[in-house]
Amino acid sequence: MSLNYHELTMNEPRDSPAKRKQHLVICTIMGVMFLHSGIMAGLFHPMSIEKGEFPGGEFTHKFLTRDYAASSGTQRAIEADLGIENTDKMGWDAPSDSADLLFSVFLDNDGSIPGGMTRYASGMITEDKEKKRMLLDTNSKAEEMTAKDYPKNVKYDVAILPKVNAATVLHPTTGGVWSALLQQYKIFPALKKYYEELGGSGSFVMISTCSEKQGMCMYYVPLSEKEAFYIGNELTEAYAVQYAGTSFVEKFLGLDFNDSPLPSFGIGGTKVSNVFKGIKKLLGISSKTSGKEEL
C-alpha cells in the first residue's frame, strides 16, 4: 500500500502554516524560473540601435495573414521544405541556424491591425538556384491542399527586395513565448521610435533573421524604398481602414467579437460564438456598423 503527499495531508487545515510555506516555495521557484527565461530572452538586454544596411536580394517567400508569433513556425516549415533537419545525433529537436538565409518581413507595426490579421512574409534570400527550385516545387503540393491546411496551402512567390540603408539591432532570442513578447513590446516599439527620430513617418516595415543556435536575432527597419518591402500589397494605412471600428481589446487579443470564426463550434452545448458575444457585452464592446444583425 502506498500513500501520496495529498493523502497524508488531507486532514490538515487548508490554510495551515505548512501549506502556506509550501505554496510560497513553489511560487518562488516558478517566479525565479519565469524571470530566468525572460533574462535569457533578453528582457534586460540594451537596445543598441545603429545605422546599417539591409542586404536585399531575391526573396522566395510565403505571404501570410497571421499573428507575428507564428513566423517562427513558418520558418521551421520552410526549413523542412529545404530539407534542413534541426535534430541532434540522438534524434532530438535542435535549435535552427538559419540567420542570413531565412528572413521574416513584418508589414503592420503601428498597432492599428488586430493581432491575428497582421501581415508578414517569411522566406529565403539567396542566389542558390537549387534552394529556390526546392521551394517553388512544393507549390504543386499546395494546389492539392484545402483551407484547413493553412498556411501549408500558401504557395511560394518570388520578389526582389532592394539593398537599402536600415536601422539595425541585435537582440537575444530563445524562440519561445518570452521572445515573442519582447519582439512585440520591446524591440518593435524601440525601432519605431528610432525610425521616427530619423524623420520617418507613416507605415514602416520591420525585418528579422534569427539563429536559435546562436541565440540572436538581427532586426532591420529599411529607411528608404519602403513600398518595395510591401511586395505589391497595400500599405498599412490603407489596409487598416477595414479595422477602423475595431476596439482596443479586439486588436490586442486578435479576436472579432462581432463575427466569430467558429459560429457552430460548441463545448458542452455552448456555442463559441455566443461566448464571444457575452465577452463583448461584458467588456462593453459595441457592434460594428457593417450591416450585420446580431442573432
mmCIF file of C-alpha atoms in Angstrom:
data_model
loop_
_atom_site.group_PDB
_atom_site.id
_atom_site.type_symbol
_atom_site.label_atom_id
_atom_site.label_comp_id
_atom_site.label_asym_id
_atom_site.label_seq_id
_atom_site.Cartn_x
_atom_site.Cartn_y
_atom_site.Cartn_z
ATOM 1 C CA MET A 1 0.000 0.000 0.000
ATOM 2 C CA SER A 2 1.269 3.487 -0.836
ATOM 3 C CA LEU A 3 0.084 6.950 0.080
ATOM 4 C CA ASN A 4 0.849 10.162 -1.774
ATOM 5 C CA TYR A 5 1.530 13.548 -0.206
ATOM 6 C CA HIS A 6 -2.043 14.807 -0.636
ATOM 7 C CA GLU A 7 -3.467 11.777 1.131
ATOM 8 C CA LEU A 8 -1.080 12.234 4.020
ATOM 9 C CA THR A 9 -2.027 15.889 4.438
ATOM 10 C CA MET A 10 -5.743 15.743 3.567
ATOM 11 C CA ASN A 11 -6.758 16.261 7.193
ATOM 12 C CA GLU A 12 -4.608 19.363 7.649
ATOM 13 C CA PRO A 13 -6.336 22.763 7.571
ATOM 14 C CA ARG A 14 -6.266 24.371 4.136
ATOM 15 C CA ASP A 15 -4.530 27.472 5.471
ATOM 16 C CA SER A 16 -2.067 25.683 7.765
ATOM 17 C CA PRO A 17 1.436 27.225 8.126
ATOM 18 C CA ALA A 18 2.984 24.186 6.427
ATOM 19 C CA LYS A 19 0.782 24.525 3.346
ATOM 20 C CA ARG A 20 1.322 28.267 3.150
ATOM 21 C CA LYS A 21 5.068 27.694 3.277
ATOM 22 C CA GLN A 22 4.813 25.034 0.590
ATOM 23 C CA HIS A 23 2.848 27.346 -1.706
ATOM 24 C CA LEU A 24 5.335 30.149 -1.105
ATOM 25 C CA VAL A 25 8.274 27.914 -2.010
ATOM 26 C CA ILE A 26 6.569 26.643 -5.176
ATOM 27 C CA CYS A 27 5.572 30.155 -6.278
ATOM 28 C CA THR A 28 9.091 31.434 -5.596
ATOM 29 C CA ILE A 29 10.655 28.675 -7.693
ATOM 30 C CA MET A 30 8.207 29.284 -10.547
ATOM 31 C CA GLY A 31 8.815 33.029 -10.354
ATOM 32 C CA VAL A 32 12.586 32.582 -10.482
ATOM 33 C CA MET A 33 12.294 30.219 -13.455
ATOM 34 C CA PHE A 34 9.970 32.628 -15.267
ATOM 35 C CA LEU A 35 12.333 35.558 -14.654
ATOM 36 C CA HIS A 36 15.325 33.472 -15.744
ATOM 37 C CA SER A 37 13.567 32.662 -19.019
ATOM 38 C CA GLY A 38 12.937 36.364 -19.566
ATOM 39 C CA ILE A 39 16.569 37.244 -18.877
ATOM 40 C CA MET A 40 17.764 34.563 -21.318
ATOM 41 C CA ALA A 41 15.390 36.012 -23.939
ATOM 42 C CA GLY A 42 16.898 39.488 -23.459
ATOM 43 C CA LEU A 43 14.497 41.134 -21.010
ATOM 44 C CA PHE A 44 17.244 43.483 -19.756
ATOM 45 C CA HIS A 45 19.370 43.463 -22.902
ATOM 46 C CA PRO A 46 20.149 47.034 -24.057
ATOM 47 C CA MET A 47 18.688 48.220 -27.347
ATOM 48 C CA SER A 48 21.808 49.445 -29.204
ATOM 49 C CA ILE A 49 20.234 50.558 -32.474
ATOM 50 C CA GLU A 50 22.665 51.584 -35.214
ATOM 51 C CA LYS A 51 22.555 52.574 -38.853
ATOM 52 C CA GLY A 52 23.429 49.695 -41.110
ATOM 53 C CA GLU A 53 22.380 48.076 -44.357
ATOM 54 C CA PHE A 54 19.778 45.531 -45.331
ATOM 55 C CA PRO A 55 21.397 43.173 -47.889
ATOM 56 C CA GLY A 56 18.392 42.758 -50.180
ATOM 57 C CA GLY A 57 18.150 40.116 -52.886
ATOM 58 C CA GLU A 58 15.749 37.621 -54.425
ATOM 59 C CA PHE A 59 13.153 36.713 -51.795
ATOM 60 C CA THR A 60 11.374 33.355 -52.230
ATOM 61 C CA HIS A 61 8.588 33.551 -49.673
ATOM 62 C CA LYS A 62 5.145 32.762 -48.338
ATOM 63 C CA PHE A 63 2.888 35.765 -47.697
ATOM 64 C CA LEU A 64 0.641 35.188 -44.674
ATOM 65 C CA THR A 65 -2.006 36.921 -42.576
ATOM 66 C CA ARG A 66 -1.455 35.679 -39.013
ATOM 67 C CA ASP A 67 -0.126 36.752 -35.666
ATOM 68 C CA TYR A 68 3.572 37.594 -35.852
ATOM 69 C CA ALA A 69 4.343 34.923 -33.250
ATOM 70 C CA ALA A 70 3.558 32.345 -35.949
ATOM 71 C CA SER A 71 6.519 33.468 -38.059
ATOM 72 C CA SER A 72 8.952 31.178 -36.238
ATOM 73 C CA GLY A 73 6.747 28.195 -37.063
ATOM 74 C CA THR A 74 6.544 29.344 -40.675
ATOM 75 C CA GLN A 75 10.327 29.442 -40.881
ATOM 76 C CA ARG A 76 10.501 25.932 -39.440
ATOM 77 C CA ALA A 77 8.154 24.792 -42.222
ATOM 78 C CA ILE A 78 10.369 26.488 -44.825
ATOM 79 C CA GLU A 79 13.425 24.745 -43.384
ATOM 80 C CA ALA A 80 11.573 21.447 -43.766
ATOM 81 C CA ASP A 81 10.800 22.282 -47.414
ATOM 82 C CA LEU A 82 14.528 22.942 -47.888
ATOM 83 C CA GLY A 83 15.393 19.601 -46.348
ATOM 84 C CA ILE A 84 17.074 21.217 -43.336
ATOM 85 C CA GLU A 85 16.794 18.861 -40.366
ATOM 86 C CA ASN A 86 17.098 20.508 -36.961
ATOM 87 C CA THR A 87 17.947 17.399 -34.980
ATOM 88 C CA ASP A 88 20.958 16.296 -32.968
ATOM 89 C CA LYS A 89 22.811 12.969 -33.096
ATOM 90 C CA MET A 90 20.232 11.416 -30.770
ATOM 91 C CA GLY A 91 17.335 12.490 -32.995
ATOM 92 C CA TRP A 92 16.092 15.170 -30.608
ATOM 93 C CA ASP A 93 14.946 18.598 -31.810
ATOM 94 C CA ALA A 94 17.873 21.004 -32.088
ATOM 95 C CA PRO A 95 17.977 24.809 -32.450
ATOM 96 C CA SER A 96 17.874 26.066 -36.032
ATOM 97 C CA ASP A 97 20.654 28.163 -37.519
ATOM 98 C CA SER A 98 19.128 29.993 -40.481
ATOM 99 C CA ALA A 99 20.404 33.532 -39.864
ATOM 100 C CA ASP A 100 21.133 35.453 -43.082
ATOM 101 C CA LEU A 101 19.261 32.795 -45.065
ATOM 102 C CA LEU A 102 15.679 32.967 -43.799
ATOM 103 C CA PHE A 103 14.014 36.316 -43.179
ATOM 104 C CA SER A 104 10.610 37.479 -41.965
ATOM 105 C CA VAL A 105 9.235 40.795 -43.219
ATOM 106 C CA PHE A 106 6.608 42.278 -40.873
ATOM 107 C CA LEU A 107 4.331 44.762 -42.636
ATOM 108 C CA ASP A 108 1.916 46.117 -39.990
ATOM 109 C CA ASN A 109 3.648 47.629 -36.969
ATOM 110 C CA ASP A 110 1.679 50.639 -35.751
ATOM 111 C CA GLY A 111 -0.942 48.887 -33.581
ATOM 112 C CA SER A 112 -3.840 49.585 -35.945
ATOM 113 C CA ILE A 113 -4.266 45.962 -37.033
ATOM 114 C CA PRO A 114 -5.737 43.161 -34.840
ATOM 115 C CA GLY A 115 -3.133 40.631 -33.798
ATOM 116 C CA GLY A 116 -4.432 37.737 -35.868
ATOM 117 C CA MET A 117 -4.762 39.860 -39.016
ATOM 118 C CA THR A 118 -1.248 41.295 -39.230
ATOM 119 C CA ARG A 119 0.629 40.525 -42.433
ATOM 120 C CA TYR A 120 4.095 39.128 -42.858
ATOM 121 C CA ALA A 121 6.203 37.313 -45.428
ATOM 122 C CA SER A 122 8.690 34.607 -44.448
ATOM 123 C CA GLY A 123 11.169 33.166 -46.866
ATOM 124 C CA MET A 124 14.688 32.804 -48.155
ATOM 125 C CA ILE A 125 17.131 35.307 -49.610
ATOM 126 C CA THR A 126 19.844 33.524 -51.562
ATOM 127 C CA GLU A 127 21.370 33.230 -55.010
ATOM 128 C CA ASP A 128 21.286 29.427 -54.726
ATOM 129 C CA LYS A 129 19.012 28.405 -57.617
ATOM 130 C CA GLU A 130 18.691 24.837 -56.330
ATOM 131 C CA LYS A 131 17.251 26.011 -52.996
ATOM 132 C CA LYS A 132 14.841 28.294 -54.848
ATOM 133 C CA ARG A 133 13.736 25.374 -57.043
ATOM 134 C CA MET A 134 13.118 23.182 -53.985
ATOM 135 C CA LEU A 135 10.714 25.758 -52.520
ATOM 136 C CA LEU A 136 8.885 26.502 -55.759
ATOM 137 C CA ASP A 137 8.456 22.782 -56.461
ATOM 138 C CA THR A 138 6.299 22.473 -53.332
ATOM 139 C CA ASN A 139 3.683 24.739 -54.956
ATOM 140 C CA SER A 140 2.255 21.752 -56.814
ATOM 141 C CA LYS A 141 1.508 20.062 -53.481
ATOM 142 C CA ALA A 142 -0.101 23.264 -52.183
ATOM 143 C CA GLU A 143 -2.607 23.152 -55.049
ATOM 144 C CA GLU A 144 -3.959 19.859 -53.707
ATOM 145 C CA MET A 145 -4.487 21.237 -50.195
ATOM 146 C CA THR A 146 -7.553 22.965 -48.768
ATOM 147 C CA ALA A 147 -8.121 25.950 -46.490
ATOM 148 C CA LYS A 148 -7.808 23.740 -43.405
ATOM 149 C CA ASP A 149 -4.146 23.153 -44.343
ATOM 150 C CA TYR A 150 -3.323 26.858 -43.949
ATOM 151 C CA PRO A 151 -0.546 28.013 -44.097
ATOM 152 C CA LYS A 152 0.904 24.940 -45.847
ATOM 153 C CA ASN A 153 -1.513 25.559 -48.725
ATOM 154 C CA VAL A 154 0.010 29.007 -49.370
ATOM 155 C CA LYS A 155 2.272 28.939 -52.415
ATOM 156 C CA TYR A 156 5.761 30.376 -52.575
ATOM 157 C CA ASP A 157 6.263 33.531 -54.581
ATOM 158 C CA VAL A 158 9.362 35.461 -55.618
ATOM 159 C CA ALA A 159 10.055 39.165 -55.147
ATOM 160 C CA ILE A 160 13.102 41.387 -55.251
ATOM 161 C CA LEU A 161 13.897 43.226 -52.004
ATOM 162 C CA PRO A 162 16.193 46.227 -52.501
ATOM 163 C CA LYS A 163 19.513 46.748 -50.773
ATOM 164 C CA VAL A 164 18.952 49.837 -48.595
ATOM 165 C CA ASN A 165 20.198 51.685 -45.552
ATOM 166 C CA ALA A 166 18.426 50.489 -42.432
ATOM 167 C CA ALA A 167 18.191 50.849 -38.674
ATOM 168 C CA THR A 168 19.623 47.647 -37.213
ATOM 169 C CA VAL A 169 19.797 45.993 -33.801
ATOM 170 C CA LEU A 170 20.942 42.632 -32.448
ATOM 171 C CA HIS A 171 18.836 41.052 -29.712
ATOM 172 C CA PRO A 172 18.889 37.678 -27.914
ATOM 173 C CA THR A 173 16.236 35.084 -28.670
ATOM 174 C CA THR A 174 15.147 31.754 -27.243
ATOM 175 C CA GLY A 175 12.414 31.141 -29.803
ATOM 176 C CA GLY A 176 9.809 30.907 -27.048
ATOM 177 C CA VAL A 177 6.965 32.954 -25.575
ATOM 178 C CA TRP A 178 9.293 35.472 -23.948
ATOM 179 C CA SER A 179 10.975 36.166 -27.291
ATOM 180 C CA ALA A 180 7.630 36.716 -28.996
ATOM 181 C CA LEU A 181 6.540 39.145 -26.262
ATOM 182 C CA LEU A 182 9.821 41.066 -26.279
ATOM 183 C CA GLN A 183 9.743 41.323 -30.050
ATOM 184 C CA GLN A 184 6.265 42.849 -29.962
ATOM 185 C CA TYR A 185 6.521 45.080 -26.890
ATOM 186 C CA LYS A 186 10.225 45.951 -26.612
ATOM 187 C CA ILE A 187 12.053 45.603 -29.933
ATOM 188 C CA PHE A 188 9.386 46.854 -32.337
ATOM 189 C CA PRO A 189 8.496 49.977 -30.272
ATOM 190 C CA ALA A 190 12.194 50.890 -29.888
ATOM 191 C CA LEU A 191 12.798 50.564 -33.634
ATOM 192 C CA LYS A 192 9.659 52.570 -34.384
ATOM 193 C CA LYS A 193 10.872 55.372 -32.107
ATOM 194 C CA TYR A 194 14.284 55.362 -33.779
ATOM 195 C CA TYR A 195 12.662 55.406 -37.230
ATOM 196 C CA GLU A 196 10.543 58.418 -36.298
ATOM 197 C CA GLU A 197 13.522 60.232 -34.757
ATOM 198 C CA LEU A 198 15.233 59.964 -38.147
ATOM 199 C CA GLY A 199 12.246 61.692 -39.750
ATOM 200 C CA GLY A 200 10.307 58.621 -40.815
ATOM 201 C CA SER A 201 6.509 58.727 -40.716
ATOM 202 C CA GLY A 202 3.530 56.612 -41.610
ATOM 203 C CA SER A 203 3.672 52.875 -42.174
ATOM 204 C CA PHE A 204 7.017 51.116 -42.000
ATOM 205 C CA VAL A 205 8.430 47.609 -42.281
ATOM 206 C CA MET A 206 10.488 45.552 -39.843
ATOM 207 C CA ILE A 207 12.591 42.554 -40.863
ATOM 208 C CA SER A 208 14.200 39.822 -38.778
ATOM 209 C CA THR A 209 16.629 36.990 -39.346
ATOM 210 C CA CYS A 210 17.394 34.676 -36.425
ATOM 211 C CA SER A 211 19.667 31.892 -35.300
ATOM 212 C CA GLU A 212 18.254 29.858 -32.422
ATOM 213 C CA LYS A 213 21.594 28.051 -32.243
ATOM 214 C CA GLN A 214 23.447 31.309 -31.605
ATOM 215 C CA GLY A 215 20.541 32.715 -29.597
ATOM 216 C CA MET A 216 20.472 36.010 -31.515
ATOM 217 C CA CYS A 217 18.244 37.858 -33.996
ATOM 218 C CA MET A 218 19.148 40.733 -36.282
ATOM 219 C CA TYR A 219 16.368 43.257 -36.872
ATOM 220 C CA TYR A 220 16.166 45.805 -39.688
ATOM 221 C CA VAL A 221 13.955 48.794 -40.436
ATOM 222 C CA PRO A 222 14.506 49.961 -44.044
ATOM 223 C CA LEU A 223 14.998 53.730 -44.204
ATOM 224 C CA SER A 224 14.068 54.087 -47.886
ATOM 225 C CA GLU A 225 12.058 52.364 -50.643
ATOM 226 C CA LYS A 226 9.593 51.062 -48.059
ATOM 227 C CA GLU A 227 6.909 50.410 -50.698
ATOM 228 C CA ALA A 228 9.102 47.689 -52.220
ATOM 229 C CA PHE A 229 9.024 45.764 -48.943
ATOM 230 C CA TYR A 230 5.223 45.527 -49.065
ATOM 231 C CA ILE A 231 5.729 43.164 -52.011
ATOM 232 C CA GLY A 232 2.862 44.527 -54.081
ATOM 233 C CA ASN A 233 0.451 44.775 -51.132
ATOM 234 C CA GLU A 234 -1.225 47.919 -49.842
ATOM 235 C CA LEU A 235 0.445 49.993 -47.143
ATOM 236 C CA THR A 236 -0.710 49.626 -43.549
ATOM 237 C CA GLU A 237 -2.739 52.862 -43.655
ATOM 238 C CA ALA A 238 -4.914 51.527 -46.481
ATOM 239 C CA TYR A 239 -5.112 48.011 -45.047
ATOM 240 C CA ALA A 240 -6.165 49.373 -41.632
ATOM 241 C CA VAL A 241 -9.315 51.082 -42.970
ATOM 242 C CA GLN A 242 -11.345 47.865 -42.661
ATOM 243 C CA TYR A 243 -10.453 47.682 -38.947
ATOM 244 C CA ALA A 244 -11.273 51.306 -38.128
ATOM 245 C CA GLY A 245 -14.181 50.280 -35.845
ATOM 246 C CA THR A 246 -12.258 47.579 -34.008
ATOM 247 C CA SER A 247 -11.847 48.142 -30.271
ATOM 248 C CA PHE A 248 -8.513 48.097 -28.452
ATOM 249 C CA VAL A 249 -9.399 44.809 -26.720
ATOM 250 C CA GLU A 250 -10.180 43.120 -30.037
ATOM 251 C CA LYS A 251 -6.936 44.386 -31.553
ATOM 252 C CA PHE A 252 -4.947 43.261 -28.523
ATOM 253 C CA LEU A 253 -6.496 39.780 -28.466
ATOM 254 C CA GLY A 254 -6.746 39.426 -32.230
ATOM 255 C CA LEU A 255 -10.438 38.477 -31.994
ATOM 256 C CA ASP A 256 -13.511 39.687 -33.851
ATOM 257 C CA PHE A 257 -16.312 39.528 -31.286
ATOM 258 C CA ASN A 258 -18.933 40.518 -33.879
ATOM 259 C CA ASP A 259 -18.153 37.744 -36.341
ATOM 260 C CA SER A 260 -16.807 34.648 -34.639
ATOM 261 C CA PRO A 261 -14.800 32.368 -36.969
ATOM 262 C CA LEU A 262 -16.340 29.379 -35.138
ATOM 263 C CA PRO A 263 -20.111 30.062 -35.314
ATOM 264 C CA SER A 264 -21.231 26.459 -34.964
ATOM 265 C CA PHE A 265 -18.496 25.064 -32.739
ATOM 266 C CA GLY A 266 -19.611 24.301 -29.194
ATOM 267 C CA ILE A 267 -18.378 22.889 -25.925
ATOM 268 C CA GLY A 268 -20.905 21.198 -23.655
ATOM 269 C CA GLY A 269 -23.774 22.602 -25.696
ATOM 270 C CA THR A 270 -22.429 26.174 -25.541
ATOM 271 C CA LYS A 271 -21.524 27.785 -28.862
ATOM 272 C CA VAL A 272 -18.200 29.609 -29.026
ATOM 273 C CA SER A 273 -19.879 32.448 -30.947
ATOM 274 C CA ASN A 274 -22.241 33.019 -28.008
ATOM 275 C CA VAL A 275 -19.288 33.093 -25.633
ATOM 276 C CA PHE A 276 -17.668 35.778 -27.802
ATOM 277 C CA LYS A 277 -20.897 37.795 -27.751
ATOM 278 C CA GLY A 278 -21.050 37.520 -23.960
ATOM 279 C CA ILE A 279 -17.462 38.707 -23.631
ATOM 280 C CA LYS A 280 -18.273 41.577 -25.973
ATOM 281 C CA LYS A 281 -21.174 42.702 -23.763
ATOM 282 C CA LEU A 282 -19.112 42.229 -20.590
ATOM 283 C CA LEU A 283 -16.315 44.419 -21.940
ATOM 284 C CA GLY A 284 -18.729 46.987 -23.357
ATOM 285 C CA ILE A 285 -17.631 46.489 -26.953
ATOM 286 C CA SER A 286 -20.175 47.935 -29.344
ATOM 287 C CA SER A 287 -21.206 46.202 -32.557
ATOM 288 C CA LYS A 288 -19.647 47.308 -35.799
ATOM 289 C CA THR A 289 -21.924 49.173 -38.166
ATOM 290 C CA SER A 290 -21.349 46.771 -41.006
ATOM 291 C CA GLY A 291 -25.000 45.935 -41.641
ATOM 292 C CA LYS A 292 -24.707 42.611 -39.804
ATOM 293 C CA GLU A 293 -27.505 41.622 -37.473
ATOM 294 C CA GLU A 294 -26.609 40.152 -34.140
ATOM 295 C CA LEU A 295 -28.588 36.959 -33.550
#
